[in-house]
Coordinates of C-alpha atoms (C1' of nucleotides) in Angstrom, one line a residue:
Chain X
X1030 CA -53.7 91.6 -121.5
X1031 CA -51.3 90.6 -123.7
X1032 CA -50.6 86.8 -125.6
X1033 CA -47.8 84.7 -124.8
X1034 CA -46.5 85.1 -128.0
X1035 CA -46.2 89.0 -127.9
X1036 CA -44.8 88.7 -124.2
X1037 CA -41.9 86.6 -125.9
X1038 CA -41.2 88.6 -128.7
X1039 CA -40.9 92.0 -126.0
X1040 CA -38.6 89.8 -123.9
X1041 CA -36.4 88.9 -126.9
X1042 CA -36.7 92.4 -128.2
X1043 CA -35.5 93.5 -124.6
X1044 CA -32.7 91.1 -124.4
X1045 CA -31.2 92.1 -128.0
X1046 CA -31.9 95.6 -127.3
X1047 CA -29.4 95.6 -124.4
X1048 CA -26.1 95.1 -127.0
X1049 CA -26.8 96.8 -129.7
X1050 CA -27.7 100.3 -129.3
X1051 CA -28.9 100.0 -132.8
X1052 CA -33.0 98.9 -133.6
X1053 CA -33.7 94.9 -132.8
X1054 CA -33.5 93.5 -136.3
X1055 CA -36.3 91.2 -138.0
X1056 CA -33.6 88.8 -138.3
X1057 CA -32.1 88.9 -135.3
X1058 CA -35.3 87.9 -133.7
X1059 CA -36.0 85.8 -135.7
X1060 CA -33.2 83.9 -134.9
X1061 CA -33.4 84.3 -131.2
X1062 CA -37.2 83.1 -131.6
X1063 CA -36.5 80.5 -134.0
X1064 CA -39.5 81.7 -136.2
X1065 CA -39.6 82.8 -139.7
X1066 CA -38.5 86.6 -140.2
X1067 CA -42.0 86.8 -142.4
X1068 CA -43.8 85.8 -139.2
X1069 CA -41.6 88.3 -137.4
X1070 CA -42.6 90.8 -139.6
X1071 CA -46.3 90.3 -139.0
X1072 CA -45.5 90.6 -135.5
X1073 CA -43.8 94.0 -135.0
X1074 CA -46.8 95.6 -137.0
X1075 CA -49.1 94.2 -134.2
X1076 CA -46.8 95.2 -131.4
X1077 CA -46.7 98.9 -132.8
X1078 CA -50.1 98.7 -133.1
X1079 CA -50.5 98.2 -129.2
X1080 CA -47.8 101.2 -128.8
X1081 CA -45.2 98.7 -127.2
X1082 CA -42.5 99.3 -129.9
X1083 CA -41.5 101.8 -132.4
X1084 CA -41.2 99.9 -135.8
X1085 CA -40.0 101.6 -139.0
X1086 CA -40.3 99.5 -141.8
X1087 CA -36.7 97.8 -142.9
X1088 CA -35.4 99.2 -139.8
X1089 CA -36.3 97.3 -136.8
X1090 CA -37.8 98.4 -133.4
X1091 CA -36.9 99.5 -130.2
X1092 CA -39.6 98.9 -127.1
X1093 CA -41.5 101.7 -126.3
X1094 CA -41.3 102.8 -122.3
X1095 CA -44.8 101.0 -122.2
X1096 CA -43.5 97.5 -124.0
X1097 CA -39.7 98.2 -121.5
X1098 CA -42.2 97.9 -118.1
X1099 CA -44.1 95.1 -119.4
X1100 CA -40.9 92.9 -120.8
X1101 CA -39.1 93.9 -117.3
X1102 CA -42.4 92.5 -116.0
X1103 CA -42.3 89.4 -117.7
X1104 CA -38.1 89.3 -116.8
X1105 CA -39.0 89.4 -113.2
X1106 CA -41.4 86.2 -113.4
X1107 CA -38.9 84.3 -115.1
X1108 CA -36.3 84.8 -112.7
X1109 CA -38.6 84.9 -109.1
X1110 CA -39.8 81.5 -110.9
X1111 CA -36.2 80.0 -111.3
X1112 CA -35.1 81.2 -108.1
X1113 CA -38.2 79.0 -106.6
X1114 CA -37.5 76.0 -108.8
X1115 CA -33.4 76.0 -107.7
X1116 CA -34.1 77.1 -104.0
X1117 CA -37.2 75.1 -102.9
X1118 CA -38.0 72.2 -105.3
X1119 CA -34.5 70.7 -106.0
X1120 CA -34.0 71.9 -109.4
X1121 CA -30.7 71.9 -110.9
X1122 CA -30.0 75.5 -112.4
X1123 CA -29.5 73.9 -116.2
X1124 CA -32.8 72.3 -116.4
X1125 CA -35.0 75.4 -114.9
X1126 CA -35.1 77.6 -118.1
X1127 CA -38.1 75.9 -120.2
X1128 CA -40.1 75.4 -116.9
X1129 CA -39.5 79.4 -116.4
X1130 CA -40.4 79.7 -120.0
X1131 CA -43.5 78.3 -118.7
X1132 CA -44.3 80.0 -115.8
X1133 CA -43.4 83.4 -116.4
X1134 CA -46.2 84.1 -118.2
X1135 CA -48.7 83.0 -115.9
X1136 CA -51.1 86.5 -114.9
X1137 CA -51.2 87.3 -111.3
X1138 CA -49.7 90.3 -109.5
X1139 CA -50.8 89.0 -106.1
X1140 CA -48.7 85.5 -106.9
X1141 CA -45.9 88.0 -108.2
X1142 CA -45.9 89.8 -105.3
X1143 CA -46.2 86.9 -103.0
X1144 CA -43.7 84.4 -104.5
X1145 CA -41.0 87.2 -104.4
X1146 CA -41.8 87.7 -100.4
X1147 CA -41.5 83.8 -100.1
X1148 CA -38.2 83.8 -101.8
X1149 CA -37.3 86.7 -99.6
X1150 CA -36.8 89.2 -102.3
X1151 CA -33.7 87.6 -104.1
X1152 CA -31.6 90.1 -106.1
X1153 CA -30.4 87.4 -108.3
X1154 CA -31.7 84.5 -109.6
X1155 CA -29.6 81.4 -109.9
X1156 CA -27.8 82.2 -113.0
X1157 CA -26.5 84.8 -111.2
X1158 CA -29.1 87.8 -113.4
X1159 CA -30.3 90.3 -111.4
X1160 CA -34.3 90.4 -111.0
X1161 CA -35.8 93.6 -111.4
X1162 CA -38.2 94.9 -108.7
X1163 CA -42.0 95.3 -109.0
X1164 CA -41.2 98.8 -110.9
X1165 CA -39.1 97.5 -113.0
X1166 CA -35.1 98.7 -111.4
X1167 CA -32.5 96.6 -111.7
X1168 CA -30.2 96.0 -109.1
X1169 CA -27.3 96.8 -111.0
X1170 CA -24.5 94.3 -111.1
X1171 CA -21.2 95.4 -111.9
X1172 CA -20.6 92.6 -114.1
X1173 CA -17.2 91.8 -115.7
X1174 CA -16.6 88.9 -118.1
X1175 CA -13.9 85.8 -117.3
X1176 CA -12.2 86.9 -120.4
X1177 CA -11.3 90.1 -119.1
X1178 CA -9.2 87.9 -116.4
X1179 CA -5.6 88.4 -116.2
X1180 CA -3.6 85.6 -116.3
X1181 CA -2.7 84.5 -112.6
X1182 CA -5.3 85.9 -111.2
X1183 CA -8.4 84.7 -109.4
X1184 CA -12.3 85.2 -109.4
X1185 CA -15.3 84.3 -108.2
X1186 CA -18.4 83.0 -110.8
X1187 CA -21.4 85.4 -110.8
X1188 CA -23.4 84.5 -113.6
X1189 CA -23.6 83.1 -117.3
X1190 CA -24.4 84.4 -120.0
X1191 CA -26.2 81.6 -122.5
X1192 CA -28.8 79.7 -120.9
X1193 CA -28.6 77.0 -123.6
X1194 CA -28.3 73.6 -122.1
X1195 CA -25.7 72.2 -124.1
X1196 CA -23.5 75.3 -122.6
X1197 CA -24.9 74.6 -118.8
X1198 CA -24.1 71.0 -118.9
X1199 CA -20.7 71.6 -119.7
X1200 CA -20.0 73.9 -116.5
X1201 CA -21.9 71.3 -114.1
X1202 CA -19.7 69.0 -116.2
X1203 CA -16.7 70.7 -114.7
X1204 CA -18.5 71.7 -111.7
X1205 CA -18.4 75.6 -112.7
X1206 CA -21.6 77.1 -110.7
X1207 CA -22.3 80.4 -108.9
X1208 CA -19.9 81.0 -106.3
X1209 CA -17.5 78.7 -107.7
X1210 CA -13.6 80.3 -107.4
X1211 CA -11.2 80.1 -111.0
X1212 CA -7.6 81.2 -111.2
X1213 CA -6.7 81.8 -114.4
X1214 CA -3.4 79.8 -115.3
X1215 CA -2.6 80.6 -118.5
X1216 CA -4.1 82.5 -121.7
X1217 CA -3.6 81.6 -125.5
X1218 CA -2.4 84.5 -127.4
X1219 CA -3.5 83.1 -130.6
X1220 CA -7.4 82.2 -130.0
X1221 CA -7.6 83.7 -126.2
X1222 CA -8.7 80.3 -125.0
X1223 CA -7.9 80.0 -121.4
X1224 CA -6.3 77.3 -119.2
X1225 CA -8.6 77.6 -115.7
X1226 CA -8.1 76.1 -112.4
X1227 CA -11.1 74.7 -110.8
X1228 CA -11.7 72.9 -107.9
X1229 CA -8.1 71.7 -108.5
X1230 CA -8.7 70.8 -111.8
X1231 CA -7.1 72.2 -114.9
X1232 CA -9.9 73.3 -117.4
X1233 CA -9.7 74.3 -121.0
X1234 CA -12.0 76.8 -122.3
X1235 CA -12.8 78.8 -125.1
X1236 CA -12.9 82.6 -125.6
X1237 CA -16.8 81.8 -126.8
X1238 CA -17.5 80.2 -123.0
X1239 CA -15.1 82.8 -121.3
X1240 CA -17.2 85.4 -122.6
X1241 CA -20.4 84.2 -121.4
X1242 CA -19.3 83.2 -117.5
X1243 CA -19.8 86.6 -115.1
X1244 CA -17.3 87.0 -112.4
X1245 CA -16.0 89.2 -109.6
X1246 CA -12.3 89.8 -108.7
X1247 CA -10.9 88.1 -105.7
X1248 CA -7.7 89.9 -104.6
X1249 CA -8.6 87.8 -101.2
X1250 CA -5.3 85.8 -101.4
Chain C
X543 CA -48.8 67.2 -125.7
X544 CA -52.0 68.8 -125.5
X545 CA -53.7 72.4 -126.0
X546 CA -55.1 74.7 -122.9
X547 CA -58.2 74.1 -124.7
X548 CA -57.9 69.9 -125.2
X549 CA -56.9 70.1 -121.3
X550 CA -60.1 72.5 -120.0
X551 CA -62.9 70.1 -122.1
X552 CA -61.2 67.0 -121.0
X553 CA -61.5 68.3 -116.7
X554 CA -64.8 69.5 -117.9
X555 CA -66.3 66.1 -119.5
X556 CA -64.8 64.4 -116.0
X557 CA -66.4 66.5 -113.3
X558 CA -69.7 66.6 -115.3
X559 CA -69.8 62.6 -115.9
X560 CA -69.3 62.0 -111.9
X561 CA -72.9 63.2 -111.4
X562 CA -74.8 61.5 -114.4
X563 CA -73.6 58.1 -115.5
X564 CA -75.0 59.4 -119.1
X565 CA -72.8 60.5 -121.6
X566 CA -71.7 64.0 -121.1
X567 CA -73.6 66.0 -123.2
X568 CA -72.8 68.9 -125.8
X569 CA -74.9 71.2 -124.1
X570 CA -73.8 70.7 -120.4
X571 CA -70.3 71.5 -121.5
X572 CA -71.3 74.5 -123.4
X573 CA -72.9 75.8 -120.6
X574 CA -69.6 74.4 -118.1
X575 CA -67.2 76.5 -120.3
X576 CA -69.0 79.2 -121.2
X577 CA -68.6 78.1 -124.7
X578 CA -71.1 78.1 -127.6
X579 CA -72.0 74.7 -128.2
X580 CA -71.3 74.4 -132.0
X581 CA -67.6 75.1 -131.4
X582 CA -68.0 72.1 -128.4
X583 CA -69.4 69.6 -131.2
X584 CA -66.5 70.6 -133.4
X585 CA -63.7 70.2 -129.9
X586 CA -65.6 66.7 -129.2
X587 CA -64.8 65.6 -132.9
X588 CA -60.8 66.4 -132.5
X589 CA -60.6 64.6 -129.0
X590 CA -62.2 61.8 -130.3
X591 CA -59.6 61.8 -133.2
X592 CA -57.2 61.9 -130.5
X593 CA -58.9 58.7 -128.8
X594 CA -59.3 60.9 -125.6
X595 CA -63.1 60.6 -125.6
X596 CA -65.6 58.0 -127.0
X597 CA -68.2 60.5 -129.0
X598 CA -71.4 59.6 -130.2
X599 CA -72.9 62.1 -133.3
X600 CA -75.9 63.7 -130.9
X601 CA -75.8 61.3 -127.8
X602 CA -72.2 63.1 -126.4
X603 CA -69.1 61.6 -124.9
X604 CA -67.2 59.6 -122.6
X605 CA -63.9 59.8 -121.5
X606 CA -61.5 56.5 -122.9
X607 CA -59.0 55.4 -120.2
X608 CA -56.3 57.6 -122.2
X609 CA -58.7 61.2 -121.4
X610 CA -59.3 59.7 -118.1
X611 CA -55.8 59.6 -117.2
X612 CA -55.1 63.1 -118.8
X613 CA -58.2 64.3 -117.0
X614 CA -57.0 63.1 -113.5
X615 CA -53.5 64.8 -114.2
X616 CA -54.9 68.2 -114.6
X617 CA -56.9 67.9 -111.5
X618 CA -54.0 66.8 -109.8
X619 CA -51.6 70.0 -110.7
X620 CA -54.9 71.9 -110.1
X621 CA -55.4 70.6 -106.5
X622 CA -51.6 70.9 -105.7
X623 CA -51.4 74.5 -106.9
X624 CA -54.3 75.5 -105.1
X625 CA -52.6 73.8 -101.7
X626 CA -49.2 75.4 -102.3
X627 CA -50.9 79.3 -102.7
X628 CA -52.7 78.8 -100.0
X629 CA -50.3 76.7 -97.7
X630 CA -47.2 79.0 -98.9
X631 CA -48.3 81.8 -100.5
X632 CA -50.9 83.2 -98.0
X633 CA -53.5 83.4 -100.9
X634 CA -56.8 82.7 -99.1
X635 CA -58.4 79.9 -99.9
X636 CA -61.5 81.5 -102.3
X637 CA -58.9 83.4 -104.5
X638 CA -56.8 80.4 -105.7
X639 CA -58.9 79.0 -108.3
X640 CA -58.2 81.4 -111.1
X641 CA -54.6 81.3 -110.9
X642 CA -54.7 77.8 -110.4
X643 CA -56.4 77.4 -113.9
X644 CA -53.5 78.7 -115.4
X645 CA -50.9 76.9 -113.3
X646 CA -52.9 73.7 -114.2
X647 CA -51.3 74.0 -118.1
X648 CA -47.9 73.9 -116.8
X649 CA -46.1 71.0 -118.5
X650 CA -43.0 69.7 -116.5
X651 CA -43.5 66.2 -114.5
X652 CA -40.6 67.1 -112.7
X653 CA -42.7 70.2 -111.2
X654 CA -45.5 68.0 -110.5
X655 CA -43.1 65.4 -108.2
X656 CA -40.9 68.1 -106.7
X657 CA -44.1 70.6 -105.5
X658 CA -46.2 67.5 -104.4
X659 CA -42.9 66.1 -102.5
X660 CA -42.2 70.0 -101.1
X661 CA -46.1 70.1 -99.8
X662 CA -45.6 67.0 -98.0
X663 CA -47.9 64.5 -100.4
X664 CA -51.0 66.3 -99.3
X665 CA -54.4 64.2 -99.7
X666 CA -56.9 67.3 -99.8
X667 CA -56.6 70.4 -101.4
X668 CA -57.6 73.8 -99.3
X669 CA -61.1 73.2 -100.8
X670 CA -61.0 69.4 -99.2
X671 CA -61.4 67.9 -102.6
X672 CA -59.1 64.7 -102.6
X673 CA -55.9 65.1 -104.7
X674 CA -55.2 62.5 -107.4
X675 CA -51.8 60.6 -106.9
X676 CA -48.8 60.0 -109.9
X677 CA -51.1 57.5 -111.4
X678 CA -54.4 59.0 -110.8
X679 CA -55.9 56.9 -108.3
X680 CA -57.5 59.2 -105.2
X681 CA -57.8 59.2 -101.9
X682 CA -61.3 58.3 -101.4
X683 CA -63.3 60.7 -99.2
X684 CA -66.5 59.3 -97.6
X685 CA -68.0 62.3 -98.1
X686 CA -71.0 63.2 -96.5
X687 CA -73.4 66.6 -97.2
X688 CA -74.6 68.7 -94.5
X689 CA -78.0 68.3 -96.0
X690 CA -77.8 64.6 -94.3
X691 CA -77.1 65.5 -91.5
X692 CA -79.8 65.4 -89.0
X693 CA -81.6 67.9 -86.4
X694 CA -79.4 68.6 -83.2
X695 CA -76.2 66.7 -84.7
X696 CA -72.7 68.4 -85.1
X697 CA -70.3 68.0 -87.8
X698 CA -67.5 69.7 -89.2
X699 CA -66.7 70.8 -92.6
X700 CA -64.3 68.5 -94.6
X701 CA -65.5 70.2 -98.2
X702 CA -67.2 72.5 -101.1
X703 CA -68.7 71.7 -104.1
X704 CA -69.4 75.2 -105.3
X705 CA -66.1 76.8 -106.6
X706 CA -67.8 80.0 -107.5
X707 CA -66.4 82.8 -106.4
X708 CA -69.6 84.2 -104.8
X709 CA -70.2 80.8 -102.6
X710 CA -66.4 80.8 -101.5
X711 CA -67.2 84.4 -100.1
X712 CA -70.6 83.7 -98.5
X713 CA -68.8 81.0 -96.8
X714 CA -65.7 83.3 -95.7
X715 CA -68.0 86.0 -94.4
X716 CA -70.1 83.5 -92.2
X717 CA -66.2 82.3 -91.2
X718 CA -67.3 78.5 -92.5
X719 CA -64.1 76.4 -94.1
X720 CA -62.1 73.6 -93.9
X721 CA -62.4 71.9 -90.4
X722 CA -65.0 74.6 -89.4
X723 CA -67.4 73.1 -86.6
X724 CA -71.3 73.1 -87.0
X725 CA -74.2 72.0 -85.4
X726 CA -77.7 71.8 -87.1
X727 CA -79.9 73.8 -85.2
X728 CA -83.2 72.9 -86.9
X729 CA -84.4 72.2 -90.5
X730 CA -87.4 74.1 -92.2
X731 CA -89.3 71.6 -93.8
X732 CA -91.3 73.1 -96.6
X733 CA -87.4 74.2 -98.0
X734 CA -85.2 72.0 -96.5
X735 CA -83.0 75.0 -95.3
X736 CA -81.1 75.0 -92.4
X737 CA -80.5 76.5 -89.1
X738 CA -76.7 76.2 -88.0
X739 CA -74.6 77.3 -84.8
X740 CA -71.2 78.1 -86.1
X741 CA -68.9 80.4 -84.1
X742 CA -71.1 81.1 -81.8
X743 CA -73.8 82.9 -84.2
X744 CA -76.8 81.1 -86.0
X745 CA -76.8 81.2 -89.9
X746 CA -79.5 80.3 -92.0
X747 CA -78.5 78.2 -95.1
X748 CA -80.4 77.5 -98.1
X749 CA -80.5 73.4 -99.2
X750 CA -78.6 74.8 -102.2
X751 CA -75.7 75.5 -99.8
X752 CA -75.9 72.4 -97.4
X753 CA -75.9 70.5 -100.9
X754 CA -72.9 71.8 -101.4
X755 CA -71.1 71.6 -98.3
X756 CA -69.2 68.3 -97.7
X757 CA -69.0 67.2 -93.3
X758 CA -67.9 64.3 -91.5
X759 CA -69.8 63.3 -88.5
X760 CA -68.9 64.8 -85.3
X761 CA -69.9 61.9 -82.7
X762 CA -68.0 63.4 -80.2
X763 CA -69.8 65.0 -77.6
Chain S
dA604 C1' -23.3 104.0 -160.4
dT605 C1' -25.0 99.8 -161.5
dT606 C1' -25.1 95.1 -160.6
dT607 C1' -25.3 91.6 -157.0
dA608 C1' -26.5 89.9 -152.7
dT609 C1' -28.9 90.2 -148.4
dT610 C1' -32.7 91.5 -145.7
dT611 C1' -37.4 92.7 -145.2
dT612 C1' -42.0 92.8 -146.5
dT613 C1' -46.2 91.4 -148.9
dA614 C1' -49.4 87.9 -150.5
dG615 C1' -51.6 83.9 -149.9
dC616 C1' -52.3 79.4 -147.2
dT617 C1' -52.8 76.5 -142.7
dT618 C1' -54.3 75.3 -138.0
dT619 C1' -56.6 76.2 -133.6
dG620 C1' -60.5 77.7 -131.5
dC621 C1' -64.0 80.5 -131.3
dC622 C1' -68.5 82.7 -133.5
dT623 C1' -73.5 83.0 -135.9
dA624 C1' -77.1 81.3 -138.6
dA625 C1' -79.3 77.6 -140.8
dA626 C1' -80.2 72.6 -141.3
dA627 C1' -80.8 68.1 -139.3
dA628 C1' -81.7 64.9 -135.6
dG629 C1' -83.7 63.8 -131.5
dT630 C1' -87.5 64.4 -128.0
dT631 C1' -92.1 65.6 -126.2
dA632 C1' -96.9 66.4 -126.5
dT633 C1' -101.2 66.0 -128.4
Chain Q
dA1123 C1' -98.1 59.4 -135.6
dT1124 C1' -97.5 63.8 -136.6
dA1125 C1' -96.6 68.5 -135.0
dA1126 C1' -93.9 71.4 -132.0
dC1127 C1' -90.0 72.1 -129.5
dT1128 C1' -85.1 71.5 -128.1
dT1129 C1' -80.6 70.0 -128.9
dT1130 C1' -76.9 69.1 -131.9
dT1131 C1' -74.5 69.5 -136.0
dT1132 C1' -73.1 71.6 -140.3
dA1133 C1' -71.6 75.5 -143.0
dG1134 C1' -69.2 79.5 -143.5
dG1135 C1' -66.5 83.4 -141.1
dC1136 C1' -63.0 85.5 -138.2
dA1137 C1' -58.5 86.4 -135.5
dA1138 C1' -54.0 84.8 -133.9
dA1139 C1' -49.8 83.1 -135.2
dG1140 C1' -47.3 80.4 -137.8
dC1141 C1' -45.5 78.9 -142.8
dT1142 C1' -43.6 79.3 -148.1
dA1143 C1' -42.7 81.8 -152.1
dA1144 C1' -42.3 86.0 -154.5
dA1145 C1' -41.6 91.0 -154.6
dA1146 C1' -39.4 95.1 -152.9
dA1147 C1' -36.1 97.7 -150.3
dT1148 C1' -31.6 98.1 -148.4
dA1149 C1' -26.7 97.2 -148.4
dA1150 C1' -22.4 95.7 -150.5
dA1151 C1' -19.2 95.2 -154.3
dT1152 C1' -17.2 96.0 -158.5

DNA sequence: ATTTATTTTTAGCTTTGCCTAAAAAGTTAT
DNA sequence: ATAACTTTTTAGGCAAAGCTAAAAATAAAT
């Protein structure tokens, strides 16, 4: 059907789509992909060919309905398979995302199909993304950003935003996971870093890292 | 580490030296991978640049202890896979090889441990072929083909040889798999094919297919 | 509105892994 | 032992997917 390599440039081209309304950028993927923009280049041309995006030269692409189902496809793998590695073989929910990377490209509906059944058809995966169905909906999560936290009040973690290692170690560093409650103490006017309390800690943290954690309000209390 | 491709010839040169003692030869493994046997001679050359095999210009290759030990850790992730679709993912046990030829490639140690560990450190795969432990050493089978077995003895079915698609469903139709019960009827001598009792019914089997069915002695009664 | 800077594309090269056709080595048969 | 046959290797190509360096297009700045 399709290579690995044209599954991760529809998944990358999917996940920059989503912020800017804009056409994905040869440079922006190439960034995300860590491969030269020339190689990118090369690339789109193919993926146009196969009718999964619309390229115009010096203008980027957008995903075609076609190249949407299939990199919603390949979404879904990635998360059903870090659901399993989290919830049945004792991974840690920083050190899941290259294994995923792995797995999600592996080509069977009926192990699809079956694995989500197994895992009794999680919603979310353990970062706290939504998994899209086997048609490609989204169970939509009303997702607000820790930043947008008042000071005083408190929320519950829902999901993060980077799935770079370096950022996941620091929250298992401070024991930040999903579920995990925050009150936010205090906020810097001057660089909107916040002053969090977690499990009755006090925790410093950046507008950068506030911006990536997902949380919902707890008036509870 | 290594390619798909590196991993495929190197499973392929060890199942094909277990039956001839010879070196594996370019034209078996053509034939085994459905590959046309100058691009073999040209694979054979990079693995033996790699030290994974010990290749002779025209008299074909060995495995060195380094390809052996790679060899037996792609059979092991094969075997495992195949037990977890079919122990956990209700895949039946003659549509798990093709998946688990992609799952095989799946790079992550951690996996290996933690599904092996979650499956309970099974010996035997759904096929009844013995499953390599972490440092390759397996769990010897005495194994036995139906083809020895003798007029009027039972047995029972601890194995296949034959991972063809078309055996595995000539099996499933006659209801014959692992831990099946048999007795041998009578034996046609000019063909060496069989007469069995299995659930009640009699089935005919060629010697091709007692070859390739693996039994243990059933003494009792 | 030109010049300057940035981004994107083209052109040409590399590696992996496969192919076909032809040459070379090995094997079998007379 | 030489001829005939089979197997293996070499030589030369092709597609995917990456790279660097140079050219072209777009965007920014004076």
């Amino acid at each position: 059907m399709f290579t690995q390599s044209e599954e991760n440039y529809l998944k990358a081209i999917f996940h920059l789509q989503e912020e800017a309304e804009k056409g994905v950028s040869t440079s922006s993927l190439s960034e995300e992909l860590s491969t030269k923009a020339a190689s990118v280049t090369e690339m789109l041309k193919r993926l146009a060919e196969k009718n999964l995006v619309d390229y115009q030269k010096y203008y980027g692409v957008h995903l075609t309905a076609k190249g949407k189902k299939q990199a919603l496809a390949i979404i879904r793998k990635h998360r059903l398979w870090e659901s399993f590695l989290v919830e049945r073989l004792n991974f840690n929910w920083d050190e899941v995302h290259e294994v995923a990377e792995q797995l999600e490209h592996i080509k069977s509906p009926k192990l699809v199909e079956e694995l989500d059944k197994f895992l009794a058809r999680p919603d979310y995966d353990p970062h706290g993304d939504p998994i899209p169905d086997a048609d490609g909906n989204m169970p939509k999560a009303p997702k607000k950003r820790l930043s947008q936290i008042k000071e005083g009040e408190k929320a519950i973690c829902k999901g993060f935003n980077d799935n770079s290692s370096s950022f996941l170690q620091f929250l298992a560093k401070h024991k930040i996971g999903l579920d995990t409650k925050l009150k936010v103490l205090q906020i810097e006017s001057f660089d909107e870093s916040m002053n969090i309390l977690v499990n009755q800690k006090e925790v410093l943290l950046s507008k950068t890292a506030t911006d990536n954690i997902y949380v919902e309000d707890l008036k509870t209390t």
